[in-house]
Structure formats: structure tokens, C-alpha cells
Amino acid sequence: MTEILSVLGLPLLGALLLALWGHKRRAAELNALASGATLAAAAALTARVIADGPLLAVQGQFFVDSFNVFLVALTAFVAFTTALFSRPYMRIEQHRGKLGPNRMRLYHSMFQLFIFTMLLALLTNNMGILWVAMEAATLTTVLLVSLYRTPSSLEAAWKYFILCGVGIAQALFGTILLYFAAEKVLGAGGGALLWTQLNAVKAHLEPTVLSLAFVFLLVGYGTKVGLAPLHNWLPDAHAEGPTPVSAVLSGLLLNVALYAVVRSKILVDGALASHLAGNLMMGFGLLSVVVAAFFLSRQKDIKRLFAYSSIEHMGLVTFAFGMGGPVASFAGLLHMTVHSLTKSAIFFAAGHAAQKTGTQIMDDIRGLLRQSPTVGWGLMLGSLAILGMPPFGVFASEFLILTTAMHSHPWATPFLLAALGVAFAAIFGKVQPMVFGETTAQRLPHPPALLPVFAHLALVLLLGLYIPPYLADWYRQAAALIG
Amino acid sequence: MALPLTSQLINVLAALLLLISFAMLSQRRVLSLINLYAWQGLVLAVNTFTVAYSTGQDHLYFSAALTLLLKVLLLPWILHRLIRKLNVKWDVEPLLNIPVTLLVGIVLVVFAFNLALPIAQLAGTITRSTLGIAMASVLLSFLMMITRRKAVPQVIGFLAMENGLFFAATSTTYGMPMVVELGIALDILVGTLILGIFFFQIREAFDSLDLKHMERLRED
């Protein structure tokens, strides 16, 4: 109870303080401190859940089980490392005159508020509040995407707002339908939207209404996951916003949106005898993997390239959860974790690479290794990890997803393998000349923060070689829950 | 069979809501659009109040008051201030093919009624016949967002879509739980304020609120 309140309270407090002092010289440190404190609270919550099992708090309004506790820990961790990375990164941007003190205040405060909305979405037990938190997450990031106020960043933010706003309106309709079905069984009032109560009576929920509700929820939250064909906002928002924002959008927000989809799927699967929810997710997931892979080779902007790679990987996870079963769900959860760690590490390295060369166009970024071995290797190793090279953790999860697909849905494997191959050729072919060769990079006015990059990559490597038993236990329990 | 007076009133209000949605679809002047939006909010508030009165659901009174405050007074006031400050109060948007848009709208209404039919039959509320209208107004607002090329009307379309969803919630389930409704209201309010700030940024960068300038980010 105290743990949950501090996990939510600390970023909110941080947002308030930074709204007042976010333009001061020490604001970046305060931002990191608030994120660090949130991480400590999340660690305490995690320890509590490991010790005592699932937790209900505040009259059932908050719920923590093995499925969301690891996402809470992951969100708090990546938020903390991103805050560490953003300190030198944003200082360089300020030094170059791209941002004034007021924008820095907006940035710091909105960053904390964004973390708060994601943690709220993860911890709440109420499907309605989940919707409210997801919408609030969009609202807090709209102003972050348009932070530079350039014409293209404004366009990206507008597109992001309208597409995600319309998408999330569909999810609201889905939530209304869910409530409509639940009210018949549980009676009107606040209890009928609580996930734990819905989960207890899911077998009695009206199947027609629930299948319609799931279609709306999947389309709505799927827009935020970046599933094709609703992915248009994602590359623009990632490319035009400041890099720390791209890192948390890709590494965290997409996961949280997918979490909302999976929570709904658990309910629908219980109400329906058929495999409708899983089939829909497999279809959308496979389409996203294929579409994203073929867009990768046409990209010129480094951040757009990795944004499309995020669409591909989220598609893969959605496909895994759609297949269902203990192995595929386990692999999906593992892939969520390793993708989030690797992709944020890549964005950190790519952000500094873009600062060193003064451009995001990949043709003009050359020979990073010669000027800065750490940025160069960070980008190279990160790309190899995300492409699924062993021994990184992405290999393990992709291998599990592919073998399960071969076993239960053999028709899908050629598409997946072809897409992964195309993605490999496209990304590796573009990253290699950026890292090696004659350099176009220059020294930065502040030393770059590369500790987060290597910390993330080390964790991904660790997960590829050895998964700690308690983590494997969580994954197994969560996979059993997802079904 | 004669319907009781309250359900007749609810049906009349639902019909009014649909008419306002069509009016918004064909309205070219920004100022009139905002007024239509306020009228739509008023119809929603009266409808919620009627449902509350006839079913004795106390929390709906509160919900009606919230709608009145937010959608009839506060949001239209904010929008009015915005268009005055942005100096687009008398803007007239050139719309292509209003008759065609309206015809597409009629098709959407038929589609919405068909989609709503199976759900409405399951509902036990006195308002269930209005679910089709609620879905139709959601779709019409969506159509409005697609056809508009300017920022302010697009946002009004977005807000009108939320109105339709709110109407759907009252007609199927007598409204969402209070805490959720408050959260949604907060999101809508904050969203409108953020978009207000955003309009100024767009105008500063593009010298206009016309979205045709914002079509440069695309795959080639």
C-alpha cells in the first residue's frame, strides 16, 4: 500500500517540483533524483510482491501481480536511466541554443508526469482509469514531441495527437461495452470495471458484447502500440521529439499500451470459447512485422529507422501473445523486456551520434568509431542485439517465438523469417558505414552519458545467457495468467 | 403501445443530437461550429438529467451537472477565447461537396443502427433505442475530422466524438462509474487546454491554422 502510493506519488511530486524549478541549473539532477527515488520505491514494491504474492490495495483500486510488477520495475528502471542520459543530452541541446529555460522546465516536468501516467496505467485495477491514464500519457507527450517547435516537430505532434486521440476514443467505446457486459453480472457501480472482479466472473460475461468490445479495445490501444496499419504517428513522433522522449516512447509507452491489450485479452478469452482475440492479435502482429520490415530499408533518418524497428518488434510480441500458450507468452514477456532495454540503449547512442555529427540523416553520419569508440560500439552492439544476434536476450525470445510458431502456426513462419531477414539486411547495412570508416563526428561540449547504454546492453546480454530464477518464475506465472 | 413521457423526451433529445451532428458536418463557420458544440452539450446534459429523473440513478444528476459545466460553459468559453485571440473568429472554411458529405453521413447512420441493433437488444435500459444514434454521432464526428482541413474544426470534431461516446455510455449502462467519468472529464479539459497552446505554436510556425501545410512528413 505504502509502496504503491510512493511509486505513484514520487513522480507526481517530481513533476510538481520541476514545474517550479525545472529551468534552474540543477534541474537535470533533480529529475534524475526523482526518477531514482521512483525506482527505489518500485524495487520495494517488487520485493513486497515477491515475498507476499499478488497485492490489492485502496479498496481494490490498485492491483499488482506477476504480470504488471515486472513492467513497473522495468518502467521505473528505464525512466531512471533515461533521466541520467537526458542530463548531458539536454544540456548539449541547451548549449547549442535549441531550447530556452522555459522549454527545459516544460520538458522536465512533463517527463515526470509522463512516467506517472504510465505507472498509473500499470498499477490501476480499474479498466476505466487505465483508459484515463493512457489518454493522459498521450497528452503529456504531445508537448514533448513538439518541444523544438520546428514545423516538422509540430506536424509530428499534431499527427500524434489526432491519430492517438481518435484511436483511444475507440478504446473508450470498448471500455463502455465492457462495462455494459460487466454490469449485468456484477451490478452497477465502481466494482464492475475492476479487473480482478471481471476476471473472477469472466466466464459469465456476454460473449457477443465482449468480442465487439475487444475489437474496439484492440484497435484503440493498438494504435498506441503502433500496430500496422495504425502506426503512422509513431515514426514521426520518434524522429521529431528530443531523443530521451523517443527512448521512453519506444521503450516504455508501447509496452504499457500492449499491456492494456493483453489485460483485455485475458477477459475476452475467458468469456469466449473461440480463439478470436488471439487470432486478431496474430493478424495485426504479423502485418506489423512485415510492413515495418519493408519500410526499414527506405529510411534515411536514424531515429525513424529505429522507430520502424520498434513497430516490427511490438508486432512480434503481439503475435506471440496472440499465439498464446505458456512458451509463446513467456517469450512475449521476455521480448517486451529485452526490446525495451535494447531500444532505449540504441536511442541513447543514436542521440549522441546525431549530436556529434549535427544531423539525423544517416548518409551524413560516418565513422563514429574513430571519434568516439563508446558511441560507435554502443550503436553497433545495440543494433546487433536488436537484430537478434546471439548471445543477446533478443535472440532467446525470438528463437522461442519462432519455434512455437513453427510448431503451432507453421504458415506464419515464412513471413516472420523473411521479415527478420529483411530487417537484418536493412539495419545492419545502414549501421555499419555509420560506425566504421572516415569520420564526420565532432567533440561535444559536454561529455556524453554512455553508462546507461552499456548498463542496458549488459542486462540484455545477461538475459540472453542466464535468466535469474525469480524472474523466470514471474514470467511463468504471468504467462499462465495470460494463457 | 404508448411510450411514457420521459422516454419520448429521451427519444426527442436523441434525435436532436443527431440533427446537431449533421449540422456540424455541414457548418462552415468556425464560430457557429462552437455554438453547435455547446448546443450538443446542452442536449446531452438535459438527456442525462431526464434519464436520472426517470430511473432514480442519483449519480447521473452529478454527471448531468458536470456535463453542463464542462461542455456547455467551460469548453465553449475556452474555444471562444481561443478563436478571438487567434483572430479566426469569422473564418469560413471552404468545404468541398457538402451534399456528398451529408449523403455519406446518412450511409454511416444506417450502418451505425445496424451495428448497434444486437447490443441494444441486450440492454435493459429505457434508453437502449438511442444507442444507434450515439454510434451514429460518433461516426459523423469522425467523418467531420476527416473532411476538415483546419485545426480548430478538427478539434471540435474530436470533442463532438467524445460527446457521442458519452451519450453511448448513458444509453447502454446509465453512465460509467463516477471516478472514471471524472477522469475522462479531466482528460478532455486538459486536452483542450494543451491544444489551445498548440494552436499558437502552429500559427507561429506556419502563419496559419490550415493543415495543408502539415503534410511534409511522409514516406517517399
PDB file of N, CA, C and O in Angstrom, chain A residues 284-348:
ATOM      1  N   PHE A 284      -2.858  -8.771 -36.657  1.00  0.00           N
ATOM      2  CA  PHE A 284      -2.293  -7.423 -36.572  1.00  0.00           C
ATOM      3  C   PHE A 284      -0.784  -7.478 -36.344  1.00  0.00           C
ATOM      4  O   PHE A 284      -0.025  -6.696 -36.916  1.00  0.00           O
ATOM      5  N   GLY A 285      -0.351  -8.420 -35.488  1.00  0.00           N
ATOM      6  CA  GLY A 285       1.063  -8.520 -35.172  1.00  0.00           C
ATOM      7  C   GLY A 285       1.882  -8.880 -36.396  1.00  0.00           C
ATOM      8  O   GLY A 285       2.872  -8.212 -36.712  1.00  0.00           O
ATOM      9  N   LEU A 286       1.425  -9.894 -37.118  1.00  0.00           N
ATOM     10  CA  LEU A 286       2.172 -10.346 -38.298  1.00  0.00           C
ATOM     11  C   LEU A 286       2.222  -9.242 -39.351  1.00  0.00           C
ATOM     12  O   LEU A 286       3.275  -8.968 -39.938  1.00  0.00           O
ATOM     13  N   LEU A 287       1.093  -8.549 -39.546  1.00  0.00           N
ATOM     14  CA  LEU A 287       1.060  -7.458 -40.520  1.00  0.00           C
ATOM     15  C   LEU A 287       2.075  -6.382 -40.133  1.00  0.00           C
ATOM     16  O   LEU A 287       2.827  -5.882 -40.980  1.00  0.00           O
ATOM     17  N   SER A 288       2.142  -6.049 -38.847  1.00  0.00           N
ATOM     18  CA  SER A 288       3.087  -5.012 -38.409  1.00  0.00           C
ATOM     19  C   SER A 288       4.519  -5.438 -38.653  1.00  0.00           C
ATOM     20  O   SER A 288       5.339  -4.636 -39.110  1.00  0.00           O
ATOM     21  N   VAL A 289       4.836  -6.698 -38.348  1.00  0.00           N
ATOM     22  CA  VAL A 289       6.208  -7.173 -38.546  1.00  0.00           C
ATOM     23  C   VAL A 289       6.595  -7.018 -40.014  1.00  0.00           C
ATOM     24  O   VAL A 289       7.642  -6.456 -40.349  1.00  0.00           O
ATOM     25  N   VAL A 290       5.697  -7.470 -40.903  1.00  0.00           N
ATOM     26  CA  VAL A 290       6.035  -7.468 -42.325  1.00  0.00           C
ATOM     27  C   VAL A 290       6.109  -6.034 -42.867  1.00  0.00           C
ATOM     28  O   VAL A 290       7.083  -5.653 -43.524  1.00  0.00           O
ATOM     29  N   VAL A 291       5.084  -5.226 -42.553  1.00  0.00           N
ATOM     30  CA  VAL A 291       5.063  -3.842 -43.063  1.00  0.00           C
ATOM     31  C   VAL A 291       6.296  -3.085 -42.589  1.00  0.00           C
ATOM     32  O   VAL A 291       7.005  -2.441 -43.377  1.00  0.00           O
ATOM     33  N   ALA A 292       6.600  -3.186 -41.281  1.00  0.00           N
ATOM     34  CA  ALA A 292       7.726  -2.431 -40.730  1.00  0.00           C
ATOM     35  C   ALA A 292       9.030  -2.875 -41.370  1.00  0.00           C
ATOM     36  O   ALA A 292       9.879  -2.054 -41.723  1.00  0.00           O
ATOM     37  N   ALA A 293       9.205  -4.194 -41.559  1.00  0.00           N
ATOM     38  CA  ALA A 293      10.459  -4.688 -42.116  1.00  0.00           C
ATOM     39  C   ALA A 293      10.700  -4.111 -43.505  1.00  0.00           C
ATOM     40  O   ALA A 293      11.821  -3.740 -43.847  1.00  0.00           O
ATOM     41  N   PHE A 294       9.613  -3.986 -44.289  1.00  0.00           N
ATOM     42  CA  PHE A 294       9.833  -3.483 -45.639  1.00  0.00           C
ATOM     43  C   PHE A 294       9.997  -1.976 -45.689  1.00  0.00           C
ATOM     44  O   PHE A 294      10.558  -1.444 -46.643  1.00  0.00           O
ATOM     45  N   PHE A 295       9.522  -1.270 -44.657  1.00  0.00           N
ATOM     46  CA  PHE A 295       9.765   0.173 -44.619  1.00  0.00           C
ATOM     47  C   PHE A 295      11.184   0.499 -44.148  1.00  0.00           C
ATOM     48  O   PHE A 295      11.697   1.576 -44.427  1.00  0.00           O
ATOM     49  N   LEU A 296      11.803  -0.448 -43.418  1.00  0.00           N
ATOM     50  CA  LEU A 296      13.109  -0.164 -42.823  1.00  0.00           C
ATOM     51  C   LEU A 296      14.136   0.263 -43.856  1.00  0.00           C
ATOM     52  O   LEU A 296      14.871   1.219 -43.656  1.00  0.00           O
ATOM     53  N   SER A 297      14.170  -0.449 -44.990  1.00  0.00           N
ATOM     54  CA  SER A 297      15.245  -0.203 -45.947  1.00  0.00           C
ATOM     55  C   SER A 297      15.095   1.160 -46.628  1.00  0.00           C
ATOM     56  O   SER A 297      16.032   1.644 -47.225  1.00  0.00           O
ATOM     57  N   ARG A 298      13.899   1.780 -46.511  1.00  0.00           N
ATOM     58  CA  ARG A 298      13.712   3.063 -47.206  1.00  0.00           C
ATOM     59  C   ARG A 298      13.999   4.261 -46.311  1.00  0.00           C
ATOM     60  O   ARG A 298      13.806   5.402 -46.725  1.00  0.00           O
ATOM     61  N   GLN A 299      14.424   4.018 -45.094  1.00  0.00           N
ATOM     62  CA  GLN A 299      14.597   5.134 -44.176  1.00  0.00           C
ATOM     63  C   GLN A 299      15.926   5.856 -44.368  1.00  0.00           C
ATOM     64  O   GLN A 299      16.932   5.236 -44.690  1.00  0.00           O
ATOM     65  N   LYS A 300      15.882   7.180 -44.160  1.00  0.00           N
ATOM     66  CA  LYS A 300      17.103   7.979 -44.250  1.00  0.00           C
ATOM     67  C   LYS A 300      17.502   8.561 -42.906  1.00  0.00           C
ATOM     68  O   LYS A 300      18.645   8.931 -42.692  1.00  0.00           O
ATOM     69  N   ASP A 301      16.511   8.672 -42.018  1.00  0.00           N
ATOM     70  CA  ASP A 301      16.729   9.308 -40.725  1.00  0.00           C
ATOM     71  C   ASP A 301      16.989   8.215 -39.689  1.00  0.00           C
ATOM     72  O   ASP A 301      16.259   7.226 -39.626  1.00  0.00           O
ATOM     73  N   ILE A 302      18.016   8.393 -38.879  1.00  0.00           N
ATOM     74  CA  ILE A 302      18.424   7.314 -37.961  1.00  0.00           C
ATOM     75  C   ILE A 302      17.335   6.995 -36.950  1.00  0.00           C
ATOM     76  O   ILE A 302      17.067   5.834 -36.632  1.00  0.00           O
ATOM     77  N   LYS A 303      16.643   8.050 -36.436  1.00  0.00           N
ATOM     78  CA  LYS A 303      15.630   7.770 -35.426  1.00  0.00           C
ATOM     79  C   LYS A 303      14.375   7.147 -36.049  1.00  0.00           C
ATOM     80  O   LYS A 303      13.704   6.331 -35.429  1.00  0.00           O
ATOM     81  N   ARG A 304      14.076   7.525 -37.299  1.00  0.00           N
ATOM     82  CA  ARG A 304      12.940   6.880 -37.988  1.00  0.00           C
ATOM     83  C   ARG A 304      13.223   5.407 -38.202  1.00  0.00           C
ATOM     84  O   ARG A 304      12.341   4.563 -38.077  1.00  0.00           O
ATOM     85  N   LEU A 305      14.484   5.107 -38.552  1.00  0.00           N
ATOM     86  CA  LEU A 305      14.861   3.708 -38.784  1.00  0.00           C
ATOM     87  C   LEU A 305      14.530   2.865 -37.554  1.00  0.00           C
ATOM     88  O   LEU A 305      13.876   1.828 -37.654  1.00  0.00           O
ATOM     89  N   PHE A 306      14.974   3.359 -36.385  1.00  0.00           N
ATOM     90  CA  PHE A 306      14.759   2.541 -35.192  1.00  0.00           C
ATOM     91  C   PHE A 306      13.311   2.618 -34.715  1.00  0.00           C
ATOM     92  O   PHE A 306      12.848   1.718 -34.015  1.00  0.00           O
ATOM     93  N   ALA A 307      12.586   3.665 -35.120  1.00  0.00           N
ATOM     94  CA  ALA A 307      11.162   3.705 -34.802  1.00  0.00           C
ATOM     95  C   ALA A 307      10.435   2.588 -35.551  1.00  0.00           C
ATOM     96  O   ALA A 307       9.599   1.882 -34.980  1.00  0.00           O
ATOM     97  N   TYR A 308      10.785   2.402 -36.826  1.00  0.00           N
ATOM     98  CA  TYR A 308      10.161   1.296 -37.572  1.00  0.00           C
ATOM     99  C   TYR A 308      10.555  -0.040 -36.976  1.00  0.00           C
ATOM    100  O   TYR A 308       9.753  -0.989 -36.962  1.00  0.00           O
ATOM    101  N   SER A 309      11.796  -0.114 -36.484  1.00  0.00           N
ATOM    102  CA  SER A 309      12.206  -1.359 -35.844  1.00  0.00           C
ATOM    103  C   SER A 309      11.349  -1.636 -34.609  1.00  0.00           C
ATOM    104  O   SER A 309      11.026  -2.790 -34.310  1.00  0.00           O
ATOM    105  N   SER A 310      10.937  -0.553 -33.898  1.00  0.00           N
ATOM    106  CA  SER A 310      10.045  -0.758 -32.740  1.00  0.00           C
ATOM    107  C   SER A 310       8.705  -1.316 -33.179  1.00  0.00           C
ATOM    108  O   SER A 310       8.143  -2.188 -32.503  1.00  0.00           O
ATOM    109  N   ILE A 311       8.173  -0.822 -34.311  1.00  0.00           N
ATOM    110  CA  ILE A 311       6.895  -1.346 -34.809  1.00  0.00           C
ATOM    111  C   ILE A 311       7.040  -2.837 -35.071  1.00  0.00           C
ATOM    112  O   ILE A 311       6.190  -3.651 -34.705  1.00  0.00           O
ATOM    113  N   GLU A 312       8.173  -3.191 -35.694  1.00  0.00           N
ATOM    114  CA  GLU A 312       8.409  -4.598 -36.013  1.00  0.00           C
ATOM    115  C   GLU A 312       8.406  -5.447 -34.739  1.00  0.00           C
ATOM    116  O   GLU A 312       7.749  -6.494 -34.673  1.00  0.00           O
ATOM    117  N   HIS A 313       9.142  -4.973 -33.731  1.00  0.00           N
ATOM    118  CA  HIS A 313       9.250  -5.790 -32.519  1.00  0.00           C
ATOM    119  C   HIS A 313       7.951  -5.831 -31.738  1.00  0.00           C
ATOM    120  O   HIS A 313       7.604  -6.878 -31.177  1.00  0.00           O
ATOM    121  N   MET A 314       7.211  -4.723 -31.687  1.00  0.00           N
ATOM    122  CA  MET A 314       5.936  -4.770 -30.986  1.00  0.00           C
ATOM    123  C   MET A 314       4.986  -5.705 -31.724  1.00  0.00           C
ATOM    124  O   MET A 314       4.194  -6.417 -31.104  1.00  0.00           O
ATOM    125  N   GLY A 315       5.084  -5.731 -33.052  1.00  0.00           N
ATOM    126  CA  GLY A 315       4.278  -6.667 -33.826  1.00  0.00           C
ATOM    127  C   GLY A 315       4.607  -8.101 -33.454  1.00  0.00           C
ATOM    128  O   GLY A 315       3.715  -8.938 -33.275  1.00  0.00           O
ATOM    129  N   LEU A 316       5.908  -8.354 -33.281  1.00  0.00           N
ATOM    130  CA  LEU A 316       6.345  -9.703 -32.924  1.00  0.00           C
ATOM    131  C   LEU A 316       5.790 -10.112 -31.556  1.00  0.00           C
ATOM    132  O   LEU A 316       5.308 -11.239 -31.371  1.00  0.00           O
ATOM    133  N   VAL A 317       5.829  -9.183 -30.600  1.00  0.00           N
ATOM    134  CA  VAL A 317       5.314  -9.503 -29.261  1.00  0.00           C
ATOM    135  C   VAL A 317       3.801  -9.735 -29.324  1.00  0.00           C
ATOM    136  O   VAL A 317       3.279 -10.677 -28.713  1.00  0.00           O
ATOM    137  N   THR A 318       3.102  -8.868 -30.083  1.00  0.00           N
ATOM    138  CA  THR A 318       1.653  -9.035 -30.206  1.00  0.00           C
ATOM    139  C   THR A 318       1.331 -10.394 -30.819  1.00  0.00           C
ATOM    140  O   THR A 318       0.404 -11.082 -30.379  1.00  0.00           O
ATOM    141  N   PHE A 319       2.119 -10.775 -31.815  1.00  0.00           N
ATOM    142  CA  PHE A 319       1.939 -12.077 -32.446  1.00  0.00           C
ATOM    143  C   PHE A 319       2.137 -13.195 -31.411  1.00  0.00           C
ATOM    144  O   PHE A 319       1.351 -14.148 -31.350  1.00  0.00           O
ATOM    145  N   ALA A 320       3.184 -13.054 -30.580  1.00  0.00           N
ATOM    146  CA  ALA A 320       3.471 -14.086 -29.579  1.00  0.00           C
ATOM    147  C   ALA A 320       2.309 -14.220 -28.601  1.00  0.00           C
ATOM    148  O   ALA A 320       1.852 -15.326 -28.314  1.00  0.00           O
ATOM    149  N   PHE A 321       1.800 -13.086 -28.089  1.00  0.00           N
ATOM    150  CA  PHE A 321       0.677 -13.153 -27.159  1.00  0.00           C
ATOM    151  C   PHE A 321      -0.574 -13.688 -27.860  1.00  0.00           C
ATOM    152  O   PHE A 321      -1.402 -14.349 -27.241  1.00  0.00           O
ATOM    153  N   GLY A 322      -0.693 -13.403 -29.148  1.00  0.00           N
ATOM    154  CA  GLY A 322      -1.830 -13.910 -29.896  1.00  0.00           C
ATOM    155  C   GLY A 322      -1.802 -15.425 -30.000  1.00  0.00           C
ATOM    156  O   GLY A 322      -2.829 -16.082 -29.882  1.00  0.00           O
ATOM    157  N   MET A 323      -0.606 -15.992 -30.202  1.00  0.00           N
ATOM    158  CA  MET A 323      -0.495 -17.453 -30.258  1.00  0.00           C
ATOM    159  C   MET A 323      -0.897 -18.072 -28.932  1.00  0.00           C
ATOM    160  O   MET A 323      -1.555 -19.101 -28.891  1.00  0.00           O
ATOM    161  N   GLY A 324      -0.473 -17.430 -27.843  1.00  0.00           N
ATOM    162  CA  GLY A 324      -0.819 -17.925 -26.514  1.00  0.00           C
ATOM    163  C   GLY A 324      -0.083 -19.198 -26.163  1.00  0.00           C
ATOM    164  O   GLY A 324       0.780 -19.673 -26.925  1.00  0.00           O
ATOM    165  N   GLY A 325      -0.409 -19.735 -24.989  1.00  0.00           N
ATOM    166  CA  GLY A 325       0.299 -20.922 -24.522  1.00  0.00           C
ATOM    167  C   GLY A 325       1.478 -20.494 -23.673  1.00  0.00           C
ATOM    168  O   GLY A 325       1.968 -19.384 -23.815  1.00  0.00           O
ATOM    169  N   PRO A 326       1.946 -21.399 -22.783  1.00  0.00           N
ATOM    170  CA  PRO A 326       2.987 -20.998 -21.828  1.00  0.00           C
ATOM    171  C   PRO A 326       4.275 -20.532 -22.484  1.00  0.00           C
ATOM    172  O   PRO A 326       4.864 -19.539 -22.054  1.00  0.00           O
ATOM    173  N   VAL A 327       4.714 -21.205 -23.560  1.00  0.00           N
ATOM    174  CA  VAL A 327       6.010 -20.843 -24.133  1.00  0.00           C
ATOM    175  C   VAL A 327       5.929 -19.505 -24.871  1.00  0.00           C
ATOM    176  O   VAL A 327       6.762 -18.623 -24.685  1.00  0.00           O
ATOM    177  N   ALA A 328       4.904 -19.337 -25.710  1.00  0.00           N
ATOM    178  CA  ALA A 328       4.804 -18.111 -26.502  1.00  0.00           C
ATOM    179  C   ALA A 328       4.612 -16.903 -25.592  1.00  0.00           C
ATOM    180  O   ALA A 328       5.229 -15.849 -25.798  1.00  0.00           O
ATOM    181  N   SER A 329       3.770 -17.032 -24.550  1.00  0.00           N
ATOM    182  CA  SER A 329       3.567 -15.889 -23.668  1.00  0.00           C
ATOM    183  C   SER A 329       4.835 -15.564 -22.890  1.00  0.00           C
ATOM    184  O   SER A 329       5.186 -14.398 -22.705  1.00  0.00           O
ATOM    185  N   PHE A 330       5.535 -16.614 -22.459  1.00  0.00           N
ATOM    186  CA  PHE A 330       6.827 -16.420 -21.792  1.00  0.00           C
ATOM    187  C   PHE A 330       7.757 -15.637 -22.713  1.00  0.00           C
ATOM    188  O   PHE A 330       8.366 -14.639 -22.316  1.00  0.00           O
ATOM    189  N   ALA A 331       7.837 -16.085 -23.979  1.00  0.00           N
ATOM    190  CA  ALA A 331       8.722 -15.415 -24.934  1.00  0.00           C
ATOM    191  C   ALA A 331       8.275 -13.978 -25.156  1.00  0.00           C
ATOM    192  O   ALA A 331       9.108 -13.075 -25.278  1.00  0.00           O
ATOM    193  N   GLY A 332       6.957 -13.756 -25.197  1.00  0.00           N
ATOM    194  CA  GLY A 332       6.449 -12.398 -25.400  1.00  0.00           C
ATOM    195  C   GLY A 332       6.881 -11.478 -24.272  1.00  0.00           C
ATOM    196  O   GLY A 332       7.348 -10.353 -24.504  1.00  0.00           O
ATOM    197  N   LEU A 333       6.754 -11.965 -23.033  1.00  0.00           N
ATOM    198  CA  LEU A 333       7.148 -11.143 -21.884  1.00  0.00           C
ATOM    199  C   LEU A 333       8.646 -10.857 -21.903  1.00  0.00           C
ATOM    200  O   LEU A 333       9.078  -9.726 -21.665  1.00  0.00           O
ATOM    201  N   LEU A 334       9.426 -11.899 -22.216  1.00  0.00           N
ATOM    202  CA  LEU A 334      10.878 -11.714 -22.286  1.00  0.00           C
ATOM    203  C   LEU A 334      11.227 -10.711 -23.384  1.00  0.00           C
ATOM    204  O   LEU A 334      12.059  -9.824 -23.202  1.00  0.00           O
ATOM    205  N   HIS A 335      10.527 -10.820 -24.517  1.00  0.00           N
ATOM    206  CA  HIS A 335      10.833  -9.926 -25.624  1.00  0.00           C
ATOM    207  C   HIS A 335      10.459  -8.483 -25.290  1.00  0.00           C
ATOM    208  O   HIS A 335      11.163  -7.561 -25.659  1.00  0.00           O
ATOM    209  N   MET A 336       9.350  -8.311 -24.572  1.00  0.00           N
ATOM    210  CA  MET A 336       8.993  -6.964 -24.110  1.00  0.00           C
ATOM    211  C   MET A 336      10.139  -6.363 -23.302  1.00  0.00           C
ATOM    212  O   MET A 336      10.528  -5.215 -23.493  1.00  0.00           O
ATOM    213  N   THR A 337      10.686  -7.173 -22.384  1.00  0.00           N
ATOM    214  CA  THR A 337      11.759  -6.678 -21.515  1.00  0.00           C
ATOM    215  C   THR A 337      13.009  -6.334 -22.323  1.00  0.00           C
ATOM    216  O   THR A 337      13.539  -5.223 -22.223  1.00  0.00           O
ATOM    217  N   VAL A 338      13.474  -7.291 -23.134  1.00  0.00           N
ATOM    218  CA  VAL A 338      14.743  -7.054 -23.824  1.00  0.00           C
ATOM    219  C   VAL A 338      14.596  -5.979 -24.899  1.00  0.00           C
ATOM    220  O   VAL A 338      15.509  -5.178 -25.108  1.00  0.00           O
ATOM    221  N   HIS A 339      13.429  -5.921 -25.545  1.00  0.00           N
ATOM    222  CA  HIS A 339      13.253  -4.877 -26.557  1.00  0.00           C
ATOM    223  C   HIS A 339      13.307  -3.516 -25.911  1.00  0.00           C
ATOM    224  O   HIS A 339      13.938  -2.594 -26.417  1.00  0.00           O
ATOM    225  N   SER A 340      12.633  -3.382 -24.776  1.00  0.00           N
ATOM    226  CA  SER A 340      12.604  -2.086 -24.133  1.00  0.00           C
ATOM    227  C   SER A 340      14.009  -1.645 -23.704  1.00  0.00           C
ATOM    228  O   SER A 340      14.400  -0.488 -23.917  1.00  0.00           O
ATOM    229  N   LEU A 341      14.786  -2.575 -23.158  1.00  0.00           N
ATOM    230  CA  LEU A 341      16.146  -2.220 -22.739  1.00  0.00           C
ATOM    231  C   LEU A 341      17.025  -1.894 -23.939  1.00  0.00           C
ATOM    232  O   LEU A 341      17.746  -0.896 -23.956  1.00  0.00           O
ATOM    233  N   THR A 342      16.979  -2.758 -24.976  1.00  0.00           N
ATOM    234  CA  THR A 342      17.863  -2.557 -26.123  1.00  0.00           C
ATOM    235  C   THR A 342      17.499  -1.301 -26.882  1.00  0.00           C
ATOM    236  O   THR A 342      18.349  -0.498 -27.251  1.00  0.00           O
ATOM    237  N   LYS A 343      16.192  -1.117 -27.132  1.00  0.00           N
ATOM    238  CA  LYS A 343      15.793   0.020 -27.968  1.00  0.00           C
ATOM    239  C   LYS A 343      16.109   1.338 -27.295  1.00  0.00           C
ATOM    240  O   LYS A 343      16.578   2.273 -27.949  1.00  0.00           O
ATOM    241  N   SER A 344      15.922   1.421 -25.970  1.00  0.00           N
ATOM    242  CA  SER A 344      16.276   2.694 -25.339  1.00  0.00           C
ATOM    243  C   SER A 344      17.785   2.901 -25.399  1.00  0.00           C
ATOM    244  O   SER A 344      18.239   4.031 -25.632  1.00  0.00           O
ATOM    245  N   ALA A 345      18.576   1.821 -25.236  1.00  0.00           N
ATOM    246  CA  ALA A 345      20.028   1.971 -25.347  1.00  0.00           C
ATOM    247  C   ALA A 345      20.411   2.473 -26.738  1.00  0.00           C
ATOM    248  O   ALA A 345      21.258   3.358 -26.883  1.00  0.00           O
ATOM    249  N   ILE A 346      19.754   1.929 -27.781  1.00  0.00           N
ATOM    250  CA  ILE A 346      20.069   2.362 -29.146  1.00  0.00           C
ATOM    251  C   ILE A 346      19.729   3.841 -29.314  1.00  0.00           C
ATOM    252  O   ILE A 346      20.495   4.613 -29.898  1.00  0.00           O
ATOM    253  N   PHE A 347      18.574   4.244 -28.786  1.00  0.00           N
ATOM    254  CA  PHE A 347      18.218   5.657 -28.928  1.00  0.00           C
ATOM    255  C   PHE A 347      19.213   6.554 -28.203  1.00  0.00           C
ATOM    256  O   PHE A 347      19.544   7.636 -28.700  1.00  0.00           O
ATOM    257  N   PHE A 348      19.722   6.111 -27.033  1.00  0.00           N
ATOM    258  CA  PHE A 348      20.730   6.926 -26.343  1.00  0.00           C
ATOM    259  C   PHE A 348      21.956   7.108 -27.252  1.00  0.00           C
ATOM    260  O   PHE A 348      22.436   8.224 -27.455  1.00  0.00           O
TER     261      PHE A 348
END
